[in-house]
Amino acid sequence: LRGLTDIAKKVLNDKDVEINKFPFKIGRKGLNVEKDVFADNDLYIEDKEPFSVSRNHIAISRLNDSFFIVDRGSTLGAIVNGKEIGKVKEIMDAELVNGNNNVILGMADSDFKFEIEIK
């Protein structure tokens, strides 16, 4: 997982993140993560209003040798390799391809743009 914008890179401390745990859950950091009983993320993203990232936004999931982005009921959904997913589109997941995959949290103009490399 790597950031493609300055803000996305900052979320990852300017490093690539190797994901070995599935599902790997991503969502917005609330005011008090330690006391938020609904927070269940592996990566918490700080966002400001108007929010692009929901508290429980997506999960990177694995089924056998296939990988997927699964929307976890986010408000704005996500865009995976140009395909919109989320409750508004009524498509809740998208399969990742071998090689590089582009993932945007929220709308197309969101600053939270990432690349996921599947090897």
mmCIF file of N, CA and C in Angstrom:
data_model
loop_
_atom_site.group_PDB
_atom_site.id
_atom_site.type_symbol
_atom_site.label_atom_id
_atom_site.label_comp_id
_atom_site.label_asym_id
_atom_site.label_seq_id
_atom_site.Cartn_x
_atom_site.Cartn_y
_atom_site.Cartn_z
ATOM 1 N N LEU A 1 0.861 -1.170 0.000
ATOM 2 C CA LEU A 1 0.000 0.000 0.000
ATOM 3 C C LEU A 1 0.895 1.216 0.000
ATOM 4 N N ARG A 2 0.673 2.123 -0.948
ATOM 5 C CA ARG A 2 1.477 3.344 -0.992
ATOM 6 C C ARG A 2 0.569 4.516 -1.337
ATOM 7 N N GLY A 3 0.914 5.673 -0.789
ATOM 8 C CA GLY A 3 0.166 6.885 -1.073
ATOM 9 C C GLY A 3 0.548 7.463 -2.414
ATOM 10 N N LEU A 4 -0.439 8.019 -3.113
ATOM 11 C CA LEU A 4 -0.193 8.633 -4.412
ATOM 12 C C LEU A 4 -0.278 10.153 -4.359
ATOM 13 N N THR A 5 -0.828 10.708 -3.287
ATOM 14 C CA THR A 5 -0.900 12.157 -3.102
ATOM 15 C C THR A 5 -0.114 12.506 -1.845
ATOM 16 N N ASP A 6 0.187 13.766 -1.673
ATOM 17 C CA ASP A 6 0.927 14.182 -0.476
ATOM 18 C C ASP A 6 0.185 13.793 0.800
ATOM 19 N N ILE A 7 -1.134 13.984 0.804
ATOM 20 C CA ILE A 7 -1.919 13.646 1.997
ATOM 21 C C ILE A 7 -1.921 12.144 2.231
ATOM 22 N N ALA A 8 -2.078 11.361 1.175
ATOM 23 C CA ALA A 8 -2.071 9.900 1.317
ATOM 24 C C ALA A 8 -0.702 9.402 1.771
ATOM 25 N N LYS A 9 0.358 10.019 1.280
ATOM 26 C CA LYS A 9 1.705 9.646 1.717
ATOM 27 C C LYS A 9 1.890 9.957 3.197
ATOM 28 N N LYS A 10 1.348 11.101 3.643
ATOM 29 C CA LYS A 10 1.455 11.486 5.054
ATOM 30 C C LYS A 10 0.733 10.479 5.953
ATOM 31 N N VAL A 11 -0.426 9.982 5.490
ATOM 32 C CA VAL A 11 -1.186 8.970 6.241
ATOM 33 C C VAL A 11 -0.310 7.757 6.528
ATOM 34 N N LEU A 12 0.552 7.413 5.573
ATOM 35 C CA LEU A 12 1.416 6.225 5.682
ATOM 36 C C LEU A 12 2.827 6.579 6.146
ATOM 37 N N ASN A 13 2.982 7.782 6.700
ATOM 38 C CA ASN A 13 4.302 8.251 7.169
ATOM 39 C C ASN A 13 5.364 8.171 6.078
ATOM 40 N N ASP A 14 4.969 8.491 4.851
ATOM 41 C CA ASP A 14 5.876 8.487 3.696
ATOM 42 C C ASP A 14 6.566 7.150 3.475
ATOM 43 N N LYS A 15 5.872 6.068 3.812
ATOM 44 C CA LYS A 15 6.424 4.716 3.618
ATOM 45 C C LYS A 15 5.412 3.846 2.900
ATOM 46 N N ASP A 16 5.899 2.819 2.235
ATOM 47 C CA ASP A 16 5.016 1.783 1.712
ATOM 48 C C ASP A 16 4.662 0.856 2.873
ATOM 49 N N VAL A 17 3.430 0.376 2.895
ATOM 50 C CA VAL A 17 2.977 -0.517 3.955
ATOM 51 C C VAL A 17 2.742 -1.899 3.356
ATOM 52 N N GLU A 18 3.432 -2.906 3.881
ATOM 53 C CA GLU A 18 3.207 -4.278 3.449
ATOM 54 C C GLU A 18 2.062 -4.846 4.269
ATOM 55 N N ILE A 19 1.082 -5.412 3.589
ATOM 56 C CA ILE A 19 -0.103 -5.948 4.263
ATOM 57 C C ILE A 19 -0.008 -7.466 4.282
ATOM 58 N N ASN A 20 -0.017 -8.020 5.480
ATOM 59 C CA ASN A 20 0.049 -9.476 5.651
ATOM 60 C C ASN A 20 -1.130 -10.019 6.434
ATOM 61 N N LYS A 21 -2.035 -9.154 6.883
ATOM 62 C CA LYS A 21 -3.190 -9.541 7.690
ATOM 63 C C LYS A 21 -4.460 -9.225 6.895
ATOM 64 N N PHE A 22 -5.351 -10.177 6.825
ATOM 65 C CA PHE A 22 -6.590 -9.985 6.081
ATOM 66 C C PHE A 22 -7.780 -10.415 6.934
ATOM 67 N N PRO A 23 -8.874 -9.689 6.907
ATOM 68 C CA PRO A 23 -9.006 -8.427 6.193
ATOM 69 C C PRO A 23 -8.198 -7.320 6.876
ATOM 70 N N PHE A 24 -7.709 -6.387 6.074
ATOM 71 C CA PHE A 24 -7.004 -5.206 6.557
ATOM 72 C C PHE A 24 -7.986 -4.058 6.432
ATOM 73 N N LYS A 25 -8.418 -3.528 7.572
ATOM 74 C CA LYS A 25 -9.513 -2.557 7.595
ATOM 75 C C LYS A 25 -8.994 -1.129 7.711
ATOM 76 N N ILE A 26 -9.597 -0.252 6.901
ATOM 77 C CA ILE A 26 -9.198 1.156 6.833
ATOM 78 C C ILE A 26 -10.419 2.026 7.108
ATOM 79 N N GLY A 27 -10.219 3.053 7.939
ATOM 80 C CA GLY A 27 -11.302 3.986 8.226
ATOM 81 C C GLY A 27 -10.790 5.267 8.854
ATOM 82 N N ARG A 28 -11.707 6.213 9.038
ATOM 83 C CA ARG A 28 -11.364 7.523 9.585
ATOM 84 C C ARG A 28 -11.151 7.452 11.084
ATOM 85 N N LYS A 29 -10.165 8.184 11.525
ATOM 86 C CA LYS A 29 -9.866 8.276 12.949
ATOM 87 C C LYS A 29 -10.886 9.208 13.597
ATOM 88 N N GLY A 30 -11.551 8.716 14.646
ATOM 89 C CA GLY A 30 -12.480 9.542 15.399
ATOM 90 C C GLY A 30 -11.734 10.329 16.460
ATOM 91 N N LEU A 31 -12.480 11.097 17.230
ATOM 92 C CA LEU A 31 -11.868 11.932 18.258
ATOM 93 C C LEU A 31 -11.200 11.122 19.346
ATOM 94 N N ASN A 32 -11.786 9.968 19.693
ATOM 95 C CA ASN A 32 -11.245 9.167 20.785
ATOM 96 C C ASN A 32 -11.316 7.691 20.405
ATOM 97 N N VAL A 33 -10.353 7.253 19.605
ATOM 98 C CA VAL A 33 -10.344 5.885 19.072
ATOM 99 C C VAL A 33 -10.385 4.844 20.186
ATOM 100 N N GLU A 34 -9.687 5.112 21.276
ATOM 101 C CA GLU A 34 -9.603 4.136 22.358
ATOM 102 C C GLU A 34 -10.974 3.844 22.984
ATOM 103 N N LYS A 35 -11.869 4.826 22.969
ATOM 104 C CA LYS A 35 -13.183 4.645 23.600
ATOM 105 C C LYS A 35 -14.303 4.418 22.594
ATOM 106 N N ASP A 36 -13.987 4.432 21.304
ATOM 107 C CA ASP A 36 -15.005 4.247 20.267
ATOM 108 C C ASP A 36 -15.235 2.751 20.058
ATOM 109 N N VAL A 37 -16.354 2.250 20.582
ATOM 110 C CA VAL A 37 -16.634 0.809 20.495
ATOM 111 C C VAL A 37 -16.908 0.358 19.066
ATOM 112 N N PHE A 38 -17.188 1.296 18.167
ATOM 113 C CA PHE A 38 -17.478 0.935 16.782
ATOM 114 C C PHE A 38 -16.238 1.005 15.891
ATOM 115 N N ALA A 39 -15.140 1.531 16.413
ATOM 116 C CA ALA A 39 -13.909 1.638 15.629
ATOM 117 C C ALA A 39 -13.217 0.280 15.588
ATOM 118 N N ASP A 40 -12.928 -0.180 14.402
ATOM 119 C CA ASP A 40 -12.267 -1.474 14.225
ATOM 120 C C ASP A 40 -11.439 -1.419 12.946
ATOM 121 N N ASN A 41 -10.328 -0.705 13.009
ATOM 122 C CA ASN A 41 -9.501 -0.516 11.830
ATOM 123 C C ASN A 41 -8.054 -0.876 12.116
ATOM 124 N N ASP A 42 -7.370 -1.277 11.057
ATOM 125 C CA ASP A 42 -5.928 -1.499 11.129
ATOM 126 C C ASP A 42 -5.177 -0.231 10.743
ATOM 127 N N LEU A 43 -5.789 0.599 9.914
ATOM 128 C CA LEU A 43 -5.219 1.878 9.520
ATOM 129 C C LEU A 43 -6.275 2.955 9.741
ATOM 130 N N TYR A 44 -5.938 3.902 10.615
ATOM 131 C CA TYR A 44 -6.823 5.033 10.894
ATOM 132 C C TYR A 44 -6.318 6.245 10.128
ATOM 133 N N ILE A 45 -7.229 6.904 9.412
ATOM 134 C CA ILE A 45 -6.890 8.057 8.593
ATOM 135 C C ILE A 45 -7.503 9.307 9.201
ATOM 136 N N GLU A 46 -6.671 10.322 9.414
ATOM 137 C CA GLU A 46 -7.187 11.605 9.878
ATOM 138 C C GLU A 46 -7.749 12.350 8.680
ATOM 139 N N ASP A 47 -8.979 12.825 8.814
ATOM 140 C CA ASP A 47 -9.679 13.537 7.752
ATOM 141 C C ASP A 47 -10.409 14.713 8.391
ATOM 142 N N LYS A 48 -10.677 15.739 7.603
ATOM 143 C CA LYS A 48 -11.404 16.914 8.074
ATOM 144 C C LYS A 48 -12.697 17.065 7.287
ATOM 145 N N GLU A 49 -13.648 17.779 7.866
ATOM 146 C CA GLU A 49 -14.903 18.047 7.152
ATOM 147 C C GLU A 49 -14.622 18.908 5.945
ATOM 148 N N PRO A 50 -15.303 18.705 4.825
ATOM 149 C CA PRO A 50 -16.238 17.605 4.582
ATOM 150 C C PRO A 50 -15.470 16.293 4.399
ATOM 151 N N PHE A 51 -15.871 15.289 5.125
ATOM 152 C CA PHE A 51 -15.140 14.028 5.165
ATOM 153 C C PHE A 51 -15.197 13.282 3.832
ATOM 154 N N SER A 52 -14.073 12.705 3.451
ATOM 155 C CA SER A 52 -14.001 11.769 2.326
ATOM 156 C C SER A 52 -14.002 10.338 2.831
ATOM 157 N N VAL A 53 -13.475 10.153 4.053
ATOM 158 C CA VAL A 53 -13.281 8.820 4.621
ATOM 159 C C VAL A 53 -14.278 8.584 5.745
ATOM 160 N N SER A 54 -14.978 7.455 5.687
ATOM 161 C CA SER A 54 -15.898 7.054 6.751
ATOM 162 C C SER A 54 -15.141 6.342 7.857
ATOM 163 N N ARG A 55 -15.731 6.265 9.031
ATOM 164 C CA ARG A 55 -15.048 5.621 10.165
ATOM 165 C C ARG A 55 -14.727 4.157 9.888
ATOM 166 N N ASN A 56 -15.576 3.477 9.174
ATOM 167 C CA ASN A 56 -15.325 2.099 8.745
ATOM 168 C C ASN A 56 -15.495 2.093 7.230
ATOM 169 N N HIS A 57 -14.420 2.368 6.505
ATOM 170 C CA HIS A 57 -14.562 2.658 5.075
ATOM 171 C C HIS A 57 -14.420 1.418 4.187
ATOM 172 N N ILE A 58 -13.229 0.837 4.138
ATOM 173 C CA ILE A 58 -13.009 -0.335 3.275
ATOM 174 C C ILE A 58 -12.217 -1.394 4.018
ATOM 175 N N ALA A 59 -12.199 -2.574 3.429
ATOM 176 C CA ALA A 59 -11.317 -3.645 3.880
ATOM 177 C C ALA A 59 -10.624 -4.220 2.651
ATOM 178 N N ILE A 60 -9.367 -4.550 2.822
ATOM 179 C CA ILE A 60 -8.645 -5.300 1.799
ATOM 180 C C ILE A 60 -8.746 -6.754 2.242
ATOM 181 N N SER A 61 -9.406 -7.561 1.440
ATOM 182 C CA SER A 61 -9.680 -8.949 1.817
ATOM 183 C C SER A 61 -9.011 -9.909 0.852
ATOM 184 N N ARG A 62 -8.806 -11.113 1.351
ATOM 185 C CA ARG A 62 -8.181 -12.163 0.541
ATOM 186 C C ARG A 62 -9.062 -13.401 0.581
ATOM 187 N N LEU A 63 -9.262 -14.002 -0.576
ATOM 188 C CA LEU A 63 -9.968 -15.275 -0.688
ATOM 189 C C LEU A 63 -9.118 -16.164 -1.583
ATOM 190 N N ASN A 64 -8.499 -17.170 -0.972
ATOM 191 C CA ASN A 64 -7.536 -18.028 -1.674
ATOM 192 C C ASN A 64 -6.419 -17.156 -2.242
ATOM 193 N N ASP A 65 -6.250 -17.119 -3.546
ATOM 194 C CA ASP A 65 -5.195 -16.322 -4.158
ATOM 195 C C ASP A 65 -5.718 -15.023 -4.773
ATOM 196 N N SER A 66 -6.948 -14.648 -4.450
ATOM 197 C CA SER A 66 -7.542 -13.419 -4.977
ATOM 198 C C SER A 66 -7.673 -12.378 -3.868
ATOM 199 N N PHE A 67 -7.538 -11.115 -4.252
ATOM 200 C CA PHE A 67 -7.627 -9.998 -3.315
ATOM 201 C C PHE A 67 -8.740 -9.061 -3.754
ATOM 202 N N PHE A 68 -9.424 -8.466 -2.789
ATOM 203 C CA PHE A 68 -10.573 -7.619 -3.060
ATOM 204 C C PHE A 68 -10.539 -6.377 -2.182
ATOM 205 N N ILE A 69 -11.156 -5.305 -2.667
ATOM 206 C CA ILE A 69 -11.509 -4.162 -1.842
ATOM 207 C C ILE A 69 -12.994 -4.312 -1.558
ATOM 208 N N VAL A 70 -13.355 -4.286 -0.290
ATOM 209 C CA VAL A 70 -14.751 -4.428 0.122
ATOM 210 C C VAL A 70 -15.164 -3.147 0.831
ATOM 211 N N ASP A 71 -16.232 -2.520 0.352
ATOM 212 C CA ASP A 71 -16.768 -1.345 1.030
ATOM 213 C C ASP A 71 -17.477 -1.804 2.296
ATOM 214 N N ARG A 72 -17.214 -1.138 3.409
ATOM 215 C CA ARG A 72 -17.770 -1.534 4.706
ATOM 216 C C ARG A 72 -18.963 -0.668 5.099
ATOM 217 N N GLY A 73 -19.698 -0.147 4.107
ATOM 218 C CA GLY A 73 -20.864 0.686 4.397
ATOM 219 C C GLY A 73 -20.515 2.163 4.449
ATOM 220 N N SER A 74 -19.449 2.556 3.766
ATOM 221 C CA SER A 74 -19.029 3.954 3.780
ATOM 222 C C SER A 74 -20.089 4.851 3.140
ATOM 223 N N THR A 75 -20.024 6.126 3.461
ATOM 224 C CA THR A 75 -20.983 7.088 2.912
ATOM 225 C C THR A 75 -20.721 7.369 1.441
ATOM 226 N N LEU A 76 -19.454 7.561 1.059
ATOM 227 C CA LEU A 76 -19.124 7.975 -0.308
ATOM 228 C C LEU A 76 -18.583 6.856 -1.184
ATOM 229 N N GLY A 77 -18.306 5.704 -0.607
ATOM 230 C CA GLY A 77 -17.789 4.592 -1.394
ATOM 231 C C GLY A 77 -16.319 4.769 -1.729
ATOM 232 N N ALA A 78 -15.879 4.029 -2.716
ATOM 233 C CA ALA A 78 -14.478 4.053 -3.154
ATOM 234 C C ALA A 78 -14.451 3.819 -4.661
ATOM 235 N N ILE A 79 -13.315 4.136 -5.245
ATOM 236 C CA ILE A 79 -13.108 3.880 -6.671
ATOM 237 C C ILE A 79 -11.884 2.980 -6.787
ATOM 238 N N VAL A 80 -12.086 1.820 -7.384
ATOM 239 C CA VAL A 80 -11.022 0.816 -7.510
ATOM 240 C C VAL A 80 -10.752 0.590 -8.989
ATOM 241 N N ASN A 81 -9.562 0.996 -9.424
ATOM 242 C CA ASN A 81 -9.198 0.872 -10.843
ATOM 243 C C ASN A 81 -10.284 1.451 -11.754
ATOM 244 N N GLY A 82 -10.836 2.599 -11.347
ATOM 245 C CA GLY A 82 -11.849 3.285 -12.141
ATOM 246 C C GLY A 82 -13.274 2.821 -11.914
ATOM 247 N N LYS A 83 -13.478 1.772 -11.126
ATOM 248 C CA LYS A 83 -14.810 1.218 -10.865
ATOM 249 C C LYS A 83 -15.308 1.710 -9.509
ATOM 250 N N GLU A 84 -16.470 2.356 -9.510
ATOM 251 C CA GLU A 84 -17.054 2.844 -8.266
ATOM 252 C C GLU A 84 -17.717 1.693 -7.518
ATOM 253 N N ILE A 85 -17.436 1.624 -6.207
ATOM 254 C CA ILE A 85 -18.099 0.640 -5.360
ATOM 255 C C ILE A 85 -18.686 1.361 -4.154
ATOM 256 N N GLY A 86 -19.653 0.722 -3.517
ATOM 257 C CA GLY A 86 -20.278 1.276 -2.325
ATOM 258 C C GLY A 86 -21.777 1.148 -2.405
ATOM 259 N N LYS A 87 -22.438 1.494 -1.305
ATOM 260 C CA LYS A 87 -23.880 1.275 -1.217
ATOM 261 C C LYS A 87 -24.669 2.082 -2.239
ATOM 262 N N VAL A 88 -24.168 3.261 -2.636
ATOM 263 C CA VAL A 88 -24.870 4.056 -3.641
ATOM 264 C C VAL A 88 -24.895 3.318 -4.974
ATOM 265 N N LYS A 89 -23.807 2.641 -5.300
ATOM 266 C CA LYS A 89 -23.714 1.880 -6.558
ATOM 267 C C LYS A 89 -24.260 0.463 -6.412
ATOM 268 N N GLU A 90 -24.522 0.047 -5.189
ATOM 269 C CA GLU A 90 -25.001 -1.305 -4.884
ATOM 270 C C GLU A 90 -24.028 -2.386 -5.329
ATOM 271 N N ILE A 91 -22.767 -2.026 -5.471
ATOM 272 C CA ILE A 91 -21.679 -2.966 -5.743
ATOM 273 C C ILE A 91 -20.717 -2.794 -4.580
ATOM 274 N N MET A 92 -20.543 -3.812 -3.787
ATOM 275 C CA MET A 92 -19.817 -3.642 -2.541
ATOM 276 C C MET A 92 -18.359 -4.083 -2.582
ATOM 277 N N ASP A 93 -17.910 -4.663 -3.713
ATOM 278 C CA ASP A 93 -16.511 -5.072 -3.762
ATOM 279 C C ASP A 93 -15.971 -5.000 -5.181
ATOM 280 N N ALA A 94 -14.651 -5.030 -5.263
ATOM 281 C CA ALA A 94 -13.967 -5.056 -6.561
ATOM 282 C C ALA A 94 -12.712 -5.887 -6.397
ATOM 283 N N GLU A 95 -12.469 -6.758 -7.356
ATOM 284 C CA GLU A 95 -11.279 -7.600 -7.294
ATOM 285 C C GLU A 95 -10.056 -6.810 -7.738
ATOM 286 N N LEU A 96 -8.956 -7.016 -7.036
ATOM 287 C CA LEU A 96 -7.693 -6.400 -7.395
ATOM 288 C C LEU A 96 -6.970 -7.294 -8.398
ATOM 289 N N VAL A 97 -6.211 -6.673 -9.288
ATOM 290 C CA VAL A 97 -5.487 -7.423 -10.309
ATOM 291 C C VAL A 97 -4.031 -7.577 -9.889
ATOM 292 N N ASN A 98 -3.339 -8.537 -10.489
ATOM 293 C CA ASN A 98 -1.896 -8.653 -10.266
ATOM 294 C C ASN A 98 -1.236 -7.398 -10.818
ATOM 295 N N GLY A 99 -0.285 -6.871 -10.058
ATOM 296 C CA GLY A 99 0.349 -5.619 -10.449
ATOM 297 C C GLY A 99 -0.201 -4.469 -9.623
ATOM 298 N N ASN A 100 -0.263 -3.288 -10.220
ATOM 299 C CA ASN A 100 -0.670 -2.088 -9.495
ATOM 300 C C ASN A 100 -2.158 -1.811 -9.637
ATOM 301 N N ASN A 101 -2.782 -1.454 -8.511
ATOM 302 C CA ASN A 101 -4.197 -1.120 -8.444
ATOM 303 C C ASN A 101 -4.333 0.253 -7.806
ATOM 304 N N ASN A 102 -5.201 1.085 -8.377
ATOM 305 C CA ASN A 102 -5.471 2.406 -7.821
ATOM 306 C C ASN A 102 -6.756 2.368 -7.018
ATOM 307 N N VAL A 103 -6.684 2.929 -5.808
ATOM 308 C CA VAL A 103 -7.845 2.957 -4.916
ATOM 309 C C VAL A 103 -8.002 4.380 -4.395
ATOM 310 N N ILE A 104 -9.212 4.935 -4.576
ATOM 311 C CA ILE A 104 -9.539 6.258 -4.071
ATOM 312 C C ILE A 104 -10.624 6.089 -3.017
ATOM 313 N N LEU A 105 -10.391 6.639 -1.827
ATOM 314 C CA LEU A 105 -11.405 6.615 -0.784
ATOM 315 C C LEU A 105 -12.271 7.852 -0.944
ATOM 316 N N GLY A 106 -13.560 7.652 -1.185
ATOM 317 C CA GLY A 106 -14.470 8.765 -1.418
ATOM 318 C C GLY A 106 -14.639 9.019 -2.905
ATOM 319 N N MET A 107 -14.893 10.282 -3.231
ATOM 320 C CA MET A 107 -15.150 10.685 -4.613
ATOM 321 C C MET A 107 -13.847 10.805 -5.406
ATOM 322 N N ALA A 108 -13.970 10.977 -6.718
ATOM 323 C CA ALA A 108 -12.800 11.023 -7.605
ATOM 324 C C ALA A 108 -11.836 12.150 -7.247
ATOM 325 N N ASP A 109 -12.338 13.249 -6.677
ATOM 326 C CA ASP A 109 -11.471 14.381 -6.340
ATOM 327 C C ASP A 109 -10.875 14.284 -4.932
ATOM 328 N N SER A 110 -11.059 13.161 -4.268
ATOM 329 C CA SER A 110 -10.521 12.952 -2.924
ATOM 330 C C SER A 110 -8.994 12.974 -2.944
ATOM 331 N N ASP A 111 -8.404 13.463 -1.855
ATOM 332 C CA ASP A 111 -6.946 13.442 -1.706
ATOM 333 C C ASP A 111 -6.430 12.092 -1.236
ATOM 334 N N PHE A 112 -7.329 11.172 -0.901
ATOM 335 C CA PHE A 112 -6.935 9.883 -0.354
ATOM 336 C C PHE A 112 -6.848 8.847 -1.478
ATOM 337 N N LYS A 113 -5.766 8.992 -2.256
ATOM 338 C CA LYS A 113 -5.522 8.105 -3.405
ATOM 339 C C LYS A 113 -4.322 7.231 -3.080
ATOM 340 N N PHE A 114 -4.531 5.935 -3.262
ATOM 341 C CA PHE A 114 -3.501 4.955 -2.905
ATOM 342 C C PHE A 114 -3.284 3.994 -4.062
ATOM 343 N N GLU A 115 -2.146 3.322 -3.994
ATOM 344 C CA GLU A 115 -1.845 2.250 -4.935
ATOM 345 C C GLU A 115 -1.590 0.991 -4.119
ATOM 346 N N ILE A 116 -2.180 -0.094 -4.573
ATOM 347 C CA ILE A 116 -1.975 -1.397 -3.925
ATOM 348 C C ILE A 116 -1.338 -2.303 -4.970
ATOM 349 N N GLU A 117 -0.150 -2.788 -4.649
ATOM 350 C CA GLU A 117 0.554 -3.677 -5.555
ATOM 351 C C GLU A 117 0.350 -5.116 -5.096
ATOM 352 N N ILE A 118 -0.172 -5.924 -6.014
ATOM 353 C CA ILE A 118 -0.367 -7.353 -5.759
ATOM 354 C C ILE A 118 0.752 -8.090 -6.483
ATOM 355 N N LYS A 119 1.522 -8.866 -5.719
ATOM 356 C CA LYS A 119 2.641 -9.617 -6.318
ATOM 357 C C LYS A 119 2.292 -11.085 -6.390
#
